[in-house]
Amino acid sequence: MAEMEVTFELAKENGITPEEWEKIHKILGRKPTYPELGIFQAMWSEHCSYKSSKIHLKTLPTEAPWVLQGPGENAGIIDIGDGWAVAFKMESHNHPSFIEPYQGAATGVGGILRDVFTMGARPLANLNGLFFGAPDHPKTPFLMRGVVAGVGDYGNCIGVPMLGGQVTFHPCFNGNNLVNAFTLGVLRGDRIFRGKAEGVGNPVWYVGSKTGRDGIHGATMASAEFSEETEEKKPTVQVGDPFTEKLLLEACLEIMADDFVLGIQDMGAAGLTSSSLEMAERAGSGIRIDLSKIPLREKDLNPYEILLSESQERMLFVAKKGYEKEILSVFRKWNLDAVQIGEVTDTSRAEFWFGGKKVADIPIAGIGDEAPLYDRPSAEPEELSEMRKLDLSKIEDLKDPGKEFLHFIGSPHLCSRKWVFTQYDQSVRTNTVQGPYHEAGLIRLKGTTKGIAMSLDVNPRLCKLDPRLGAASAVAESALNVACAGAKPLGVTDCLNFGNPEKPGVMWEFKEAMAGMREACLKLETPVVSGNVSFYNETEGVGIYPTPSIGMVGLAEDISKTATCFFKKDGAKVLLLGKRKGTLGGSLYLSAVKGLDKGNPPELDLDYHKSLINLMISLIGDGLVESAHDVSEGGLLPALAECCLSPLSDDLGASIDLKPGQRLDELFFGESISRVVVTADPESAGEVMKSAAAAGIDAGEIGLTGGKDFSVSIEGKRIFSLKISEIRTVWENGIDKILA
């Protein structure tokens, strides 16, 4: 097969700019070959190079005494004491999941699992952030069914529990749904593996599935806007096989335990190209690979296709010389391909051969150090000033509070995610302490007293109205969720979903979000140890709201001293800790019920929020509170009702009595960032109030648990009362409104 002629027109079709075309010529000293063009277009794509985001990402805090591995590797790692560590990472699979929701979501889960076990960690828990269009959009049911099935099937088959996350609906995602996948694994702190090609002459191994044509141009597809021709991009979506991934996981962990491996990397975006070049770049070495030795599913793949294939369940690793028989024995036992395809060199170049002919020869520094880096223009979007204006006098207050509350909590925006969560295995491996429905997922570390909590959080509406505040609040909310489980927040992974960075408004949103994340992570002492940027989430020029998802991980030193969000028994006092009042600006109520994304979002005092986090950890650790529920989207009343709706026990009601001073809709559904509902025995409630006062946190008694009703009063005057069973029926069937 004759090699395709390389021209600028061909390069331009795949995202290479005129300036980048000239730079390629300068690096090579000649025109690139067709495979070399493929390497540059993949490695210099936004998805792989972070050329529009890198200068801003460098402003984020990434270090702390407990950080063992920060950004730059497959996953971040933090020390949790006694020789143990946790590796965790979040990745996006947005574009593939919009084109082909089942495989797009499934391979997103598979990829993030590989990122974690590549570090030497056994994956123990998953979370996911799923963002769909409006509930009544015609494509939402199709995308939702496919994505949830893909996430569930892959995680269930490989045997890693899904402990929660978030499911969000908003019209801004009509043309671009988001799938953000998080995995956490556990390892010994002195047994970390990194993606480095070290030791001149050491063999380079290809292991796992055979290579096919699926996923070719996946990285470049993820670095461009969608258009009417989106359906034509289905060949760029990978196809996953979780059963093969399970074999690969066990085989890789086995050879790591046997101390054969010097460096290992998942073949993710850009496949063999990115894994080989990144390993050599990290080690400062060179690499030589014979593409003719790659195991193929189809016999007629050419070098370009082999280099850029994103076929799943594949790894590249560098091993010590002399252990070939042992390595082959392990992979044969697990019925996987394992082939020596090259070696580490001292040339500082990446050489690829095929059929005895050198088809690509590129200096490693030319791909990494000389990759494009852009400080793109930014400007605040013109529509923001109008969006921030809100005149509540023009919005009718609640007329029938009980009926309107029932409608709101039963809407797809607030209802139970039971239909989603029941498709996920939540307890496989028997480490799960808290799964979905809780503030944070929580697993035990067997053989110790430790528990590891994790939460995923972001509010796209707040991020649109004020991206700095929105990103900071995502860090703050996820940290508070972890604290409400009784764990100390320790580290962050992120998934930064934005529109087209070439638009000044989008770039302004990104820069502001990074500033907000930086402020919150510094104040809360939660460094960013890993993450992902997903740009170009636009279709026909219409972009998503900025959605910087935050995955927070925390440590509970004593797993027996944790809390759940559900009321436990009759006669407990219900206390509200934190900011007393919420605001309707940017609230879910205004968005979902009134169709308005308007107003100024609630303020965030990071010092106050940190004090609230520390208070929650102390109260739970001392056994003073029986339950804890962060008050966030939807406001106070939905949070209180959710505390009555435990999936694990019978209905338990509450009588709530609030203070006047606000409109009913604002009192019931207004939002603030630093509020928690807790319950305590009557004899402990006074101690809780004293502890709150000592911490500088507002606190007040707002009700009592008991009975089978949810009763709401204002200064003793009954506003409405509903049976918990009636609320549960509406709440548990809200998703049916979409799927019907």
XYZ file of C-alpha atoms in Angstrom:
740
model
C 0.000 0.000 0.000
C 1.459 3.343 -1.109
C 1.916 5.925 1.641
C -0.424 8.911 1.476
C 1.201 12.122 0.281
C 1.740 14.537 3.157
C 0.575 18.091 2.474
C -0.440 21.037 4.609
C -4.032 20.547 3.466
C -3.944 17.023 4.890
C -2.407 18.276 8.146
C -4.955 21.091 8.393
C -7.825 18.608 8.153
C -6.535 17.060 11.384
C -6.055 20.229 13.401
C -2.507 21.321 12.507
C -2.199 25.125 12.174
C 0.161 26.860 9.689
C 2.507 27.788 12.551
C 2.539 24.206 13.827
C 3.178 22.933 10.290
C 6.272 25.132 10.061
C 7.402 24.000 13.498
C 7.151 20.333 12.483
C 9.416 21.024 9.501
C 11.902 22.809 11.758
C 11.974 19.971 14.305
C 12.452 17.274 11.669
C 14.507 19.294 9.209
C 12.268 17.914 6.464
C 8.671 17.176 5.551
C 7.087 14.570 7.854
C 6.170 11.107 6.696
C 2.522 10.136 6.905
C 3.007 8.221 10.206
C 5.001 11.150 11.605
C 2.188 13.530 10.705
C -0.164 11.252 12.615
C 2.127 11.362 15.636
C 2.307 15.151 15.657
C -1.398 15.698 15.095
C -2.241 13.344 17.975
C 0.405 14.495 20.425
C -0.165 18.167 19.658
C -3.940 17.858 19.843
C -5.608 19.735 22.671
C -6.577 16.419 24.251
C -2.972 15.208 24.570
C -0.846 18.376 24.752
C -3.044 20.669 26.897
C -1.656 23.479 24.743
C -4.413 25.935 25.714
C -4.607 25.032 29.404
C -1.113 24.132 30.579
C 0.007 27.624 31.574
C -3.084 27.997 33.743
C -2.931 24.502 35.214
C 0.538 25.298 36.523
C -0.997 27.824 38.931
C -2.821 25.096 40.871
C -1.313 23.847 44.164
C -0.018 20.302 43.711
C 2.255 19.648 46.687
C 1.849 18.687 50.335
C 3.766 16.413 52.713
C 1.241 13.635 52.038
C 1.449 13.877 48.223
C 3.548 11.019 46.857
C 2.757 11.655 43.189
C 1.267 14.785 41.688
C 0.204 15.674 38.126
C 2.245 14.335 35.218
C 1.710 10.632 35.787
C -1.186 8.306 35.067
C -2.774 9.019 38.466
C -2.048 11.018 41.602
C -1.106 9.331 44.878
C -1.424 10.455 48.494
C -0.060 8.875 51.658
C -2.715 7.730 54.160
C -0.325 6.436 56.820
C 1.012 3.097 58.053
C 2.698 2.463 54.705
C -0.536 2.714 52.724
C -1.371 5.070 49.875
C -4.271 5.701 47.520
C -4.051 6.431 43.792
C -6.924 8.266 42.121
C -7.763 10.047 38.891
C -10.731 11.435 36.985
C -11.038 11.492 33.190
C -13.615 12.634 30.659
C -15.107 10.590 27.846
C -17.526 13.231 26.649
C -17.258 13.259 22.875
C -17.254 9.453 22.470
C -20.271 9.151 24.794
C -22.285 11.612 22.739
C -21.484 9.788 19.505
C -21.959 6.259 20.872
C -23.171 6.429 24.502
C -22.747 2.792 25.536
C -19.195 2.193 24.296
C -18.165 5.779 24.938
C -19.092 5.528 28.610
C -17.849 1.955 29.021
C -14.399 2.703 27.601
C -14.213 5.820 29.760
C -14.530 3.583 32.811
C -12.012 1.116 31.374
C -9.477 3.850 30.683
C -9.611 5.379 34.137
C -9.282 1.947 35.756
C -6.087 1.357 33.750
C -4.713 4.762 34.779
C -4.989 3.672 38.411
C -3.721 0.090 38.255
C -0.847 1.263 36.045
C 0.486 2.954 39.194
C 0.519 -0.399 40.983
C -2.781 0.143 42.821
C -5.703 -2.263 42.954
C -8.869 -0.343 42.011
C -11.425 -0.444 44.835
C -14.020 2.209 43.970
C -15.526 4.226 41.125
C -17.545 7.438 40.972
C -19.020 9.152 37.945
C -20.356 12.553 36.961
C -23.034 12.316 34.269
C -24.390 15.505 32.714
C -27.307 15.278 30.298
C -29.468 17.781 28.441
C -32.928 18.924 29.448
C -35.154 16.096 30.743
C -37.609 16.702 27.906
C -34.978 16.873 25.142
C -35.635 14.054 22.634
C -32.079 12.699 22.822
C -31.798 12.636 26.636
C -33.475 9.212 27.182
C -31.302 7.565 24.514
C -28.073 9.049 25.863
C -29.002 8.329 29.477
C -29.878 4.683 28.877
C -26.696 4.092 26.866
C -24.317 5.899 29.202
C -25.673 4.336 32.405
C -25.611 0.857 30.859
C -22.043 1.363 29.606
C -20.800 2.615 32.983
C -22.588 -0.160 34.866
C -21.687 -3.051 32.610
C -17.973 -2.273 32.498
C -17.586 -1.666 36.236
C -19.782 -4.634 37.152
C -17.927 -7.036 34.874
C -14.473 -6.070 36.097
C -15.631 -6.124 39.732
C -15.133 -2.567 40.989
C -18.038 -0.995 42.917
C -19.638 2.284 41.869
C -20.086 4.340 45.034
C -21.911 7.375 43.681
C -21.304 10.681 41.971
C -23.834 12.992 40.394
C -26.435 13.043 37.631
C -27.289 16.510 36.317
C -29.772 17.714 33.715
C -29.565 21.086 31.981
C -30.307 22.375 28.475
C -26.676 23.500 28.068
C -25.781 19.806 27.682
C -28.342 19.131 24.919
C -25.609 18.982 22.288
C -22.784 17.675 24.474
C -23.454 15.320 27.350
C -20.543 14.818 29.750
C -19.216 11.562 31.194
C -16.600 12.065 33.918
C -15.193 8.837 35.365
C -13.285 8.575 38.672
C -11.390 5.578 40.063
C -9.543 5.111 43.353
C -7.159 2.291 44.185
C -4.993 1.252 47.115
C -1.286 0.378 47.121
C 1.732 0.313 49.378
C 3.472 3.676 49.452
C 6.862 2.167 48.636
C 5.564 0.212 45.612
C 4.636 2.968 43.154
C 5.096 2.334 39.428
C 5.516 5.161 36.953
C 5.400 5.539 33.191
C 9.117 5.686 32.406
C 11.215 3.977 29.737
C 14.438 3.517 31.708
C 17.608 1.497 31.179
C 19.246 1.462 27.748
C 18.742 -1.918 26.102
C 15.830 -2.945 28.309
C 13.006 -4.567 26.358
C 9.714 -2.790 25.621
C 6.680 -5.050 25.913
C 3.204 -4.821 24.409
C 0.577 -6.681 26.451
C -3.191 -7.086 26.410
C -5.679 -7.067 23.554
C -4.831 -7.050 19.884
C -4.818 -3.798 17.923
C -7.672 -2.889 15.600
C -8.949 0.198 13.836
C -11.254 1.362 16.628
C -10.457 4.742 18.098
C -8.180 6.031 15.327
C -8.225 9.851 15.511
C -9.939 9.645 18.894
C -7.623 12.276 20.415
C -8.116 14.712 17.545
C -11.876 14.083 17.558
C -11.911 15.061 21.247
C -10.102 18.293 20.334
C -12.735 19.744 18.023
C -16.302 20.991 18.111
C -19.183 18.801 16.955
C -21.239 19.552 13.881
C -24.033 18.000 11.857
C -21.542 15.359 10.729
C -20.983 14.068 14.275
C -22.552 10.682 13.495
C -19.796 10.091 10.941
C -17.275 10.014 13.789
C -18.490 6.692 15.215
C -15.347 4.865 13.959
C -13.300 7.057 16.337
C -15.085 5.544 19.359
C -13.310 2.614 20.975
C -14.912 -0.712 21.815
C -14.310 -2.088 25.302
C -14.044 -5.594 26.760
C -14.184 -5.557 30.576
C -13.437 -9.273 30.864
C -10.125 -8.790 29.065
C -9.456 -5.745 31.255
C -9.922 -7.902 34.363
C -7.320 -10.350 33.061
C -4.982 -7.482 32.198
C -5.375 -5.969 35.660
C -4.483 -9.210 37.416
C -1.579 -9.954 35.080
C -0.079 -6.485 35.480
C -0.393 -6.508 39.272
C 1.255 -9.939 39.302
C 4.314 -8.908 37.305
C 4.579 -5.736 39.387
C 4.616 -7.858 42.537
C 7.363 -10.009 41.018
C 9.524 -6.905 40.490
C 10.007 -7.350 36.746
C 8.632 -3.964 35.690
C 10.621 -0.720 35.480
C 7.936 1.451 33.883
C 4.396 0.954 32.634
C 1.829 3.033 30.757
C -1.734 2.560 29.590
C -2.308 2.912 25.844
C -5.022 5.545 26.181
C -5.585 8.593 23.986
C -3.366 8.312 20.869
C -2.637 4.697 21.801
C 0.868 3.359 21.231
C 2.065 6.797 20.115
C 1.367 8.596 23.388
C 2.394 5.735 25.673
C 5.789 5.201 24.026
C 6.675 8.878 23.622
C 5.546 9.871 27.114
C 7.490 7.032 28.727
C 10.661 8.040 26.908
C 10.141 11.724 27.644
C 9.718 11.143 31.389
C 12.900 9.078 31.517
C 14.939 11.325 29.216
C 15.683 8.321 27.021
C 14.895 7.164 23.508
C 12.755 4.298 22.265
C 12.818 1.996 19.236
C 9.713 0.002 18.279
C 9.019 -2.479 15.502
C 5.382 -2.029 14.525
C 5.491 -5.296 12.565
C 5.468 -7.162 15.895
C 2.243 -5.618 17.183
C -0.537 -8.238 17.576
C -3.320 -7.244 15.159
C -7.017 -8.029 14.920
C -6.948 -7.115 11.226
C -4.034 -8.116 9.005
C -3.889 -5.072 6.742
C -3.318 -2.293 9.279
C -0.683 0.175 8.134
C 1.874 1.935 10.397
C -0.275 5.065 10.701
C -3.248 3.035 11.916
C -1.166 0.939 14.296
C 0.387 4.030 15.867
C -2.908 5.856 16.377
C -5.287 3.013 17.164
C -7.011 3.449 20.512
C -8.054 -0.174 20.876
C -8.765 -0.837 24.521
C -7.214 -3.064 27.200
C -3.591 -2.605 26.110
C -0.460 -1.702 28.057
C 3.124 -0.822 27.243
C 5.831 -1.588 29.769
C 9.588 -1.666 30.097
C 11.000 -4.680 31.948
C 14.333 -5.761 33.272
C 16.403 -7.901 30.927
C 16.568 -11.583 31.635
C 12.992 -12.124 32.804
C 11.423 -12.864 29.432
C 10.330 -16.401 30.316
C 8.753 -15.342 33.581
C 6.864 -12.462 31.945
C 5.570 -14.637 29.121
C 4.481 -17.260 31.628
C 2.389 -14.749 33.567
C 0.601 -13.390 30.522
C 0.032 -16.833 29.012
C -1.555 -17.880 32.297
C -3.998 -14.985 31.920
C -4.504 -15.753 28.226
C -3.191 -12.402 27.009
C -0.836 -11.375 24.235
C 2.627 -10.377 25.421
C 5.234 -9.425 22.820
C 8.615 -7.704 22.910
C 8.240 -4.954 20.354
C 11.305 -2.812 20.975
C 13.906 -1.505 23.349
C 14.995 1.567 25.270
C 17.763 3.575 23.575
C 20.053 6.474 24.437
C 19.219 8.427 21.269
C 16.542 10.710 22.751
C 14.511 9.856 19.660
C 11.413 7.826 18.940
C 12.044 5.403 16.084
C 9.259 3.307 14.586
C 9.963 0.537 12.077
C 7.640 -1.512 9.913
C 8.602 -4.361 7.576
C 12.289 -3.546 7.959
C 11.772 0.105 7.017
C 11.980 3.092 9.351
C 8.633 4.892 9.036
C 9.045 7.539 11.745
C 12.028 9.128 13.473
C 11.243 12.025 15.790
C 13.248 13.750 18.554
C 11.455 13.191 21.857
C 11.971 16.827 22.857
C 10.269 17.924 19.650
C 7.054 16.292 20.793
C 7.211 17.411 24.410
C 9.425 20.426 25.096
C 8.688 22.063 21.747
C 4.968 21.319 21.700
C 2.752 24.368 21.107
C 1.783 26.379 24.154
C -0.897 29.043 23.847
C -1.917 31.900 26.117
C -5.204 32.492 24.372
C -7.112 35.789 24.533
C -9.825 36.009 27.170
C -12.715 38.353 27.848
C -15.749 38.172 30.108
C -18.804 37.042 28.101
C -21.153 39.904 27.331
C -24.255 38.011 28.451
C -23.059 37.639 32.058
C -23.992 41.129 33.233
C -27.584 40.541 32.141
C -27.662 37.010 33.590
C -26.635 38.322 36.999
C -29.611 40.662 37.213
C -32.510 39.224 39.207
C -35.643 41.048 40.319
C -37.489 38.758 42.727
C -40.456 41.119 42.809
C -41.273 39.904 39.304
C -41.266 36.253 40.390
C -44.350 34.911 42.130
C -43.747 33.386 45.563
C -45.126 29.965 46.546
C -48.937 29.780 46.587
C -49.393 26.115 47.531
C -46.104 25.274 49.310
C -46.815 21.583 49.942
C -47.849 20.873 46.363
C -44.997 22.906 44.894
C -42.467 21.246 47.190
C -43.709 17.808 46.124
C -43.451 18.772 42.460
C -39.900 20.094 42.935
C -38.492 17.127 44.861
C -40.076 14.731 42.370
C -38.580 16.495 39.359
C -35.687 14.804 37.489
C -33.396 17.485 38.901
C -33.884 16.466 42.542
C -35.454 13.020 42.546
C -33.813 9.764 43.568
C -31.145 8.388 41.229
C -32.244 4.884 42.182
C -32.830 3.889 38.532
C -29.192 4.777 37.853
C -27.550 3.392 40.989
C -29.333 0.044 40.971
C -27.611 -0.759 37.679
C -24.237 -0.508 39.414
C -22.705 -3.100 41.719
C -22.080 -1.159 44.928
C -20.600 -3.795 47.219
C -18.363 -6.104 45.182
C -15.050 -6.802 47.005
C -16.907 -6.181 50.324
C -15.086 -2.933 51.149
C -18.100 -0.652 50.812
C -19.250 1.147 53.952
C -21.322 3.837 52.229
C -22.427 3.805 48.630
C -24.852 5.882 46.554
C -27.452 8.042 48.345
C -24.802 9.241 50.808
C -22.818 12.469 50.938
C -19.686 10.592 49.940
C -18.678 7.088 49.014
C -16.779 5.344 51.794
C -14.692 2.168 51.762
C -12.822 0.358 54.505
C -9.159 -0.532 54.143
C -9.198 -4.135 55.303
C -6.752 -5.056 58.011
C -6.712 -1.497 59.369
C -9.089 0.905 61.113
C -8.956 3.311 58.173
C -11.721 4.421 55.863
C -11.348 6.309 52.574
C -14.068 8.753 51.565
C -14.598 10.201 48.103
C -16.993 12.688 46.553
C -17.621 14.217 43.129
C -19.194 17.655 42.886
C -19.793 20.667 40.609
C -22.647 23.099 39.985
C -22.566 24.215 36.320
C -25.090 27.037 36.899
C -22.886 28.691 39.511
C -19.873 28.203 37.251
C -21.652 29.990 34.414
C -22.777 32.951 36.531
C -19.409 33.247 38.311
C -16.766 30.710 37.201
C -14.307 31.681 39.933
C -16.897 31.236 42.666
C -18.372 28.173 40.950
C -15.054 26.324 40.776
C -14.176 27.281 44.352
C -17.597 26.122 45.511
C -17.113 22.759 43.741
C -13.946 22.224 45.795
C -15.707 23.436 48.944
C -18.830 21.285 48.442
C -16.900 18.110 47.709
C -14.667 18.699 50.743
C -17.732 19.219 52.947
C -19.323 16.034 51.587
C -16.230 14.082 52.621
C -16.231 15.770 56.034
C -19.922 14.888 56.522
C -18.854 11.251 56.290
C -16.321 11.893 59.066
C -13.201 12.039 56.869
C -10.525 14.710 56.526
C -10.228 16.006 52.930
C -6.696 15.428 51.596
C -6.532 15.754 47.831
C -8.280 16.621 44.590
C -8.525 15.223 41.096
C -10.385 17.281 38.518
C -12.160 16.976 35.197
C -12.340 20.425 33.613
C -15.112 20.495 31.013
C -15.378 23.666 28.917
C -16.314 24.897 25.456
C -14.053 26.080 22.649
C -10.873 27.672 24.129
C -10.355 29.676 20.948
C -13.320 31.812 22.023
C -12.245 34.577 24.459
C -15.369 34.081 26.596
C -14.627 30.394 27.156
C -10.971 31.105 27.900
C -12.026 33.720 30.457
C -14.281 31.159 32.121
C -11.398 28.679 32.260
C -8.906 31.176 33.720
C -11.426 32.339 36.322
C -12.230 28.745 37.265
C -8.546 27.955 37.748
C -8.221 30.994 40.027
C -11.188 29.810 42.080
C -9.858 26.275 42.345
C -6.478 27.576 43.409
C -7.959 29.734 46.175
C -10.119 26.924 47.540
C -7.486 24.189 47.335
C -4.897 26.371 49.078
C -7.285 27.372 51.859
C -8.638 23.849 52.433
C -5.171 22.234 52.040
C -6.338 19.869 49.320
C -3.703 19.831 46.550
C -4.611 18.836 43.003
C -2.742 15.582 42.312
C -4.230 14.542 38.963
C -6.850 15.520 36.449
C -8.016 16.116 32.924
C -9.060 18.986 30.645
C -11.874 18.545 28.136
C -12.253 21.485 25.754
C -14.382 21.882 22.633
C -17.610 20.717 24.256
C -19.607 22.612 21.658
C -22.032 21.686 18.905
C -22.838 24.045 16.052
C -21.162 26.843 18.002
C -23.206 26.340 21.186
C -21.080 25.425 24.187
C -21.783 23.884 27.572
C -21.719 25.822 30.825
C -18.260 25.600 32.410
C -18.238 22.352 34.405
C -15.031 21.843 36.438
C -15.863 18.566 38.196
C -13.991 18.030 41.454
C -13.200 14.614 42.878
C -12.237 14.898 46.550
C -10.588 12.136 48.595
C -10.391 12.081 52.385
C -9.244 9.844 55.210
C -11.231 8.585 58.198
C -8.690 7.269 60.690
C -11.349 5.200 62.488
C -13.984 3.661 60.230
C -16.250 3.086 63.219
C -16.572 6.863 63.691
C -18.372 7.969 60.554
C -21.818 9.352 59.750
C -24.522 8.936 57.120
C -26.992 11.549 55.898
C -30.207 9.799 57.058
C -32.183 10.395 60.242
C -31.725 7.417 62.563
C -34.459 7.410 65.217
C -37.415 9.204 66.781
C -36.793 12.048 69.164
C -33.498 13.370 67.809
C -33.028 17.105 67.556
C -32.519 18.508 64.061
C -29.860 21.234 63.994
C -28.770 23.558 61.201
C -25.065 24.404 61.235
C -23.490 27.077 59.059
C -24.957 29.871 56.981
C -28.567 30.364 58.063
C -29.974 31.890 54.905
C -29.899 30.831 51.300
C -30.368 32.864 48.136
C -32.381 32.196 44.997
C -29.654 33.646 42.762
C -28.328 30.810 40.592
C -30.505 28.289 42.430
C -31.797 24.996 41.093
C -35.333 26.126 41.955
C -35.110 29.157 39.676
C -33.528 27.084 36.912
C -35.722 23.979 37.037
C -39.071 25.523 38.019
C -38.903 29.055 36.604
C -36.527 28.404 33.694
C -34.138 31.132 34.859
C -30.367 30.883 35.288
C -30.062 34.331 36.795
C -28.869 36.296 39.785
C -25.774 36.503 41.915
C -24.791 33.121 43.382
C -24.357 32.693 47.150
C -21.115 33.973 48.605
C -18.348 31.651 49.771
C -16.239 32.475 52.822
C -13.438 29.907 52.637
C -12.232 30.542 56.195
C -15.750 29.967 57.498
C -16.150 26.905 55.296
C -12.893 25.416 56.547
C -14.053 25.910 60.126
C -17.314 24.115 59.281
C -15.399 21.202 57.749
C -13.192 20.868 60.825
C -16.254 21.121 63.077
C -17.992 18.287 61.217
C -14.954 16.020 61.479
C -14.717 16.760 65.208
C -18.439 16.277 65.924
C -18.567 12.972 64.066
C -15.303 11.758 65.578
C -16.584 12.538 69.070
C -19.880 10.777 68.387
C -21.960 13.894 69.061
C -24.054 13.750 65.881
C -25.951 10.802 64.437
C -26.381 12.079 60.889
C -25.000 14.851 58.688
C -26.286 16.131 55.349
C -24.752 18.993 53.377
C -27.397 21.502 52.177
C -26.621 22.287 48.556
C -28.638 22.200 45.318
C -32.351 22.523 45.964
C -31.919 24.244 49.301
C -32.980 23.429 52.852
C -36.327 21.664 52.502
C -35.244 19.064 49.914
C -32.159 18.314 52.044
C -34.319 17.773 55.117
C -36.741 15.546 53.204
C -33.866 13.470 51.812
C -32.757 12.811 55.395
C -36.143 11.096 55.901
C -35.833 8.908 52.802
C -33.289 6.267 53.734
C -33.313 3.368 51.257
C -32.208 1.073 54.076
C -34.938 1.672 56.679
C -38.611 2.441 57.188
C -40.013 5.930 56.779
C -38.959 8.332 59.525
C -40.526 11.769 59.540
C -39.655 15.090 61.084
C -41.354 18.232 62.358
C -39.484 21.299 61.116
C -39.996 24.823 62.470
C -38.165 27.656 60.722
C -37.737 31.350 61.436
C -39.379 33.968 59.188
C -37.608 36.793 57.408
C -37.498 35.536 53.826
C -39.907 34.755 51.018
C -41.156 31.169 51.232
C -39.409 30.103 48.025
C -36.151 31.610 49.251
C -36.514 30.151 52.752
C -37.344 26.685 51.446
C -35.276 26.453 48.252
C -32.643 29.176 48.494
C -29.068 27.912 48.390
C -25.861 28.665 50.265
C -22.550 26.878 50.169
C -21.758 26.327 53.859
C -24.735 24.640 55.575
C -25.183 21.214 57.150
C -28.224 19.539 58.702
C -27.304 17.252 61.623
C -29.216 15.258 64.226
C -28.201 14.712 67.824
C -29.667 13.145 70.951
C -31.331 15.793 73.162
C -28.580 15.367 75.753
C -25.860 15.900 73.082
C -27.478 18.805 71.229
C -26.223 21.376 73.738
C -22.658 20.142 73.315
C -23.011 20.382 69.538
C -24.182 23.990 69.862
C -21.275 24.826 72.172
C -18.758 23.275 69.778
C -20.250 25.233 66.901
C -20.068 28.491 68.818
C -16.461 27.818 69.763
C -15.663 27.254 66.078
C -17.409 30.458 65.042
C -20.150 28.546 63.224
C -23.808 29.603 63.400
C -26.065 26.904 64.819
C -29.724 26.564 65.660
C -32.346 23.954 66.435
C -34.928 23.655 63.648
C -36.898 20.504 64.421
C -37.387 17.043 65.847
C -37.398 13.622 64.183
C -40.307 11.242 64.574
C -43.540 9.959 63.104
C -44.354 9.280 59.482
C -44.956 12.853 58.305
C -42.791 15.678 57.022
C -44.260 18.734 58.670
C -43.021 22.282 58.024
C -43.929 25.317 60.146
C -42.752 28.898 60.522
C -42.643 30.051 64.149
C -45.178 27.394 65.079
C -47.565 28.103 62.215
C -48.094 25.009 60.053
C -47.295 25.640 56.378
C -47.798 22.087 55.104
C -47.559 18.454 56.139
C -46.998 15.468 53.844
C -46.743 11.736 54.442
C -43.165 10.492 53.984
C -44.630 7.637 51.950
C -46.167 10.182 49.559
C -42.862 12.047 49.205
C -40.992 8.762 48.674
C -43.347 7.668 45.879
C -42.869 10.908 43.975
C -39.125 11.099 44.724
C -38.322 7.534 43.670
C -40.194 7.745 40.354
C -38.930 11.072 39.025
C -36.549 9.517 36.489
C -39.535 7.776 34.893
C -40.582 11.188 33.559
C -37.505 11.092 31.316
C -37.478 7.437 30.307
C -41.201 7.295 29.560
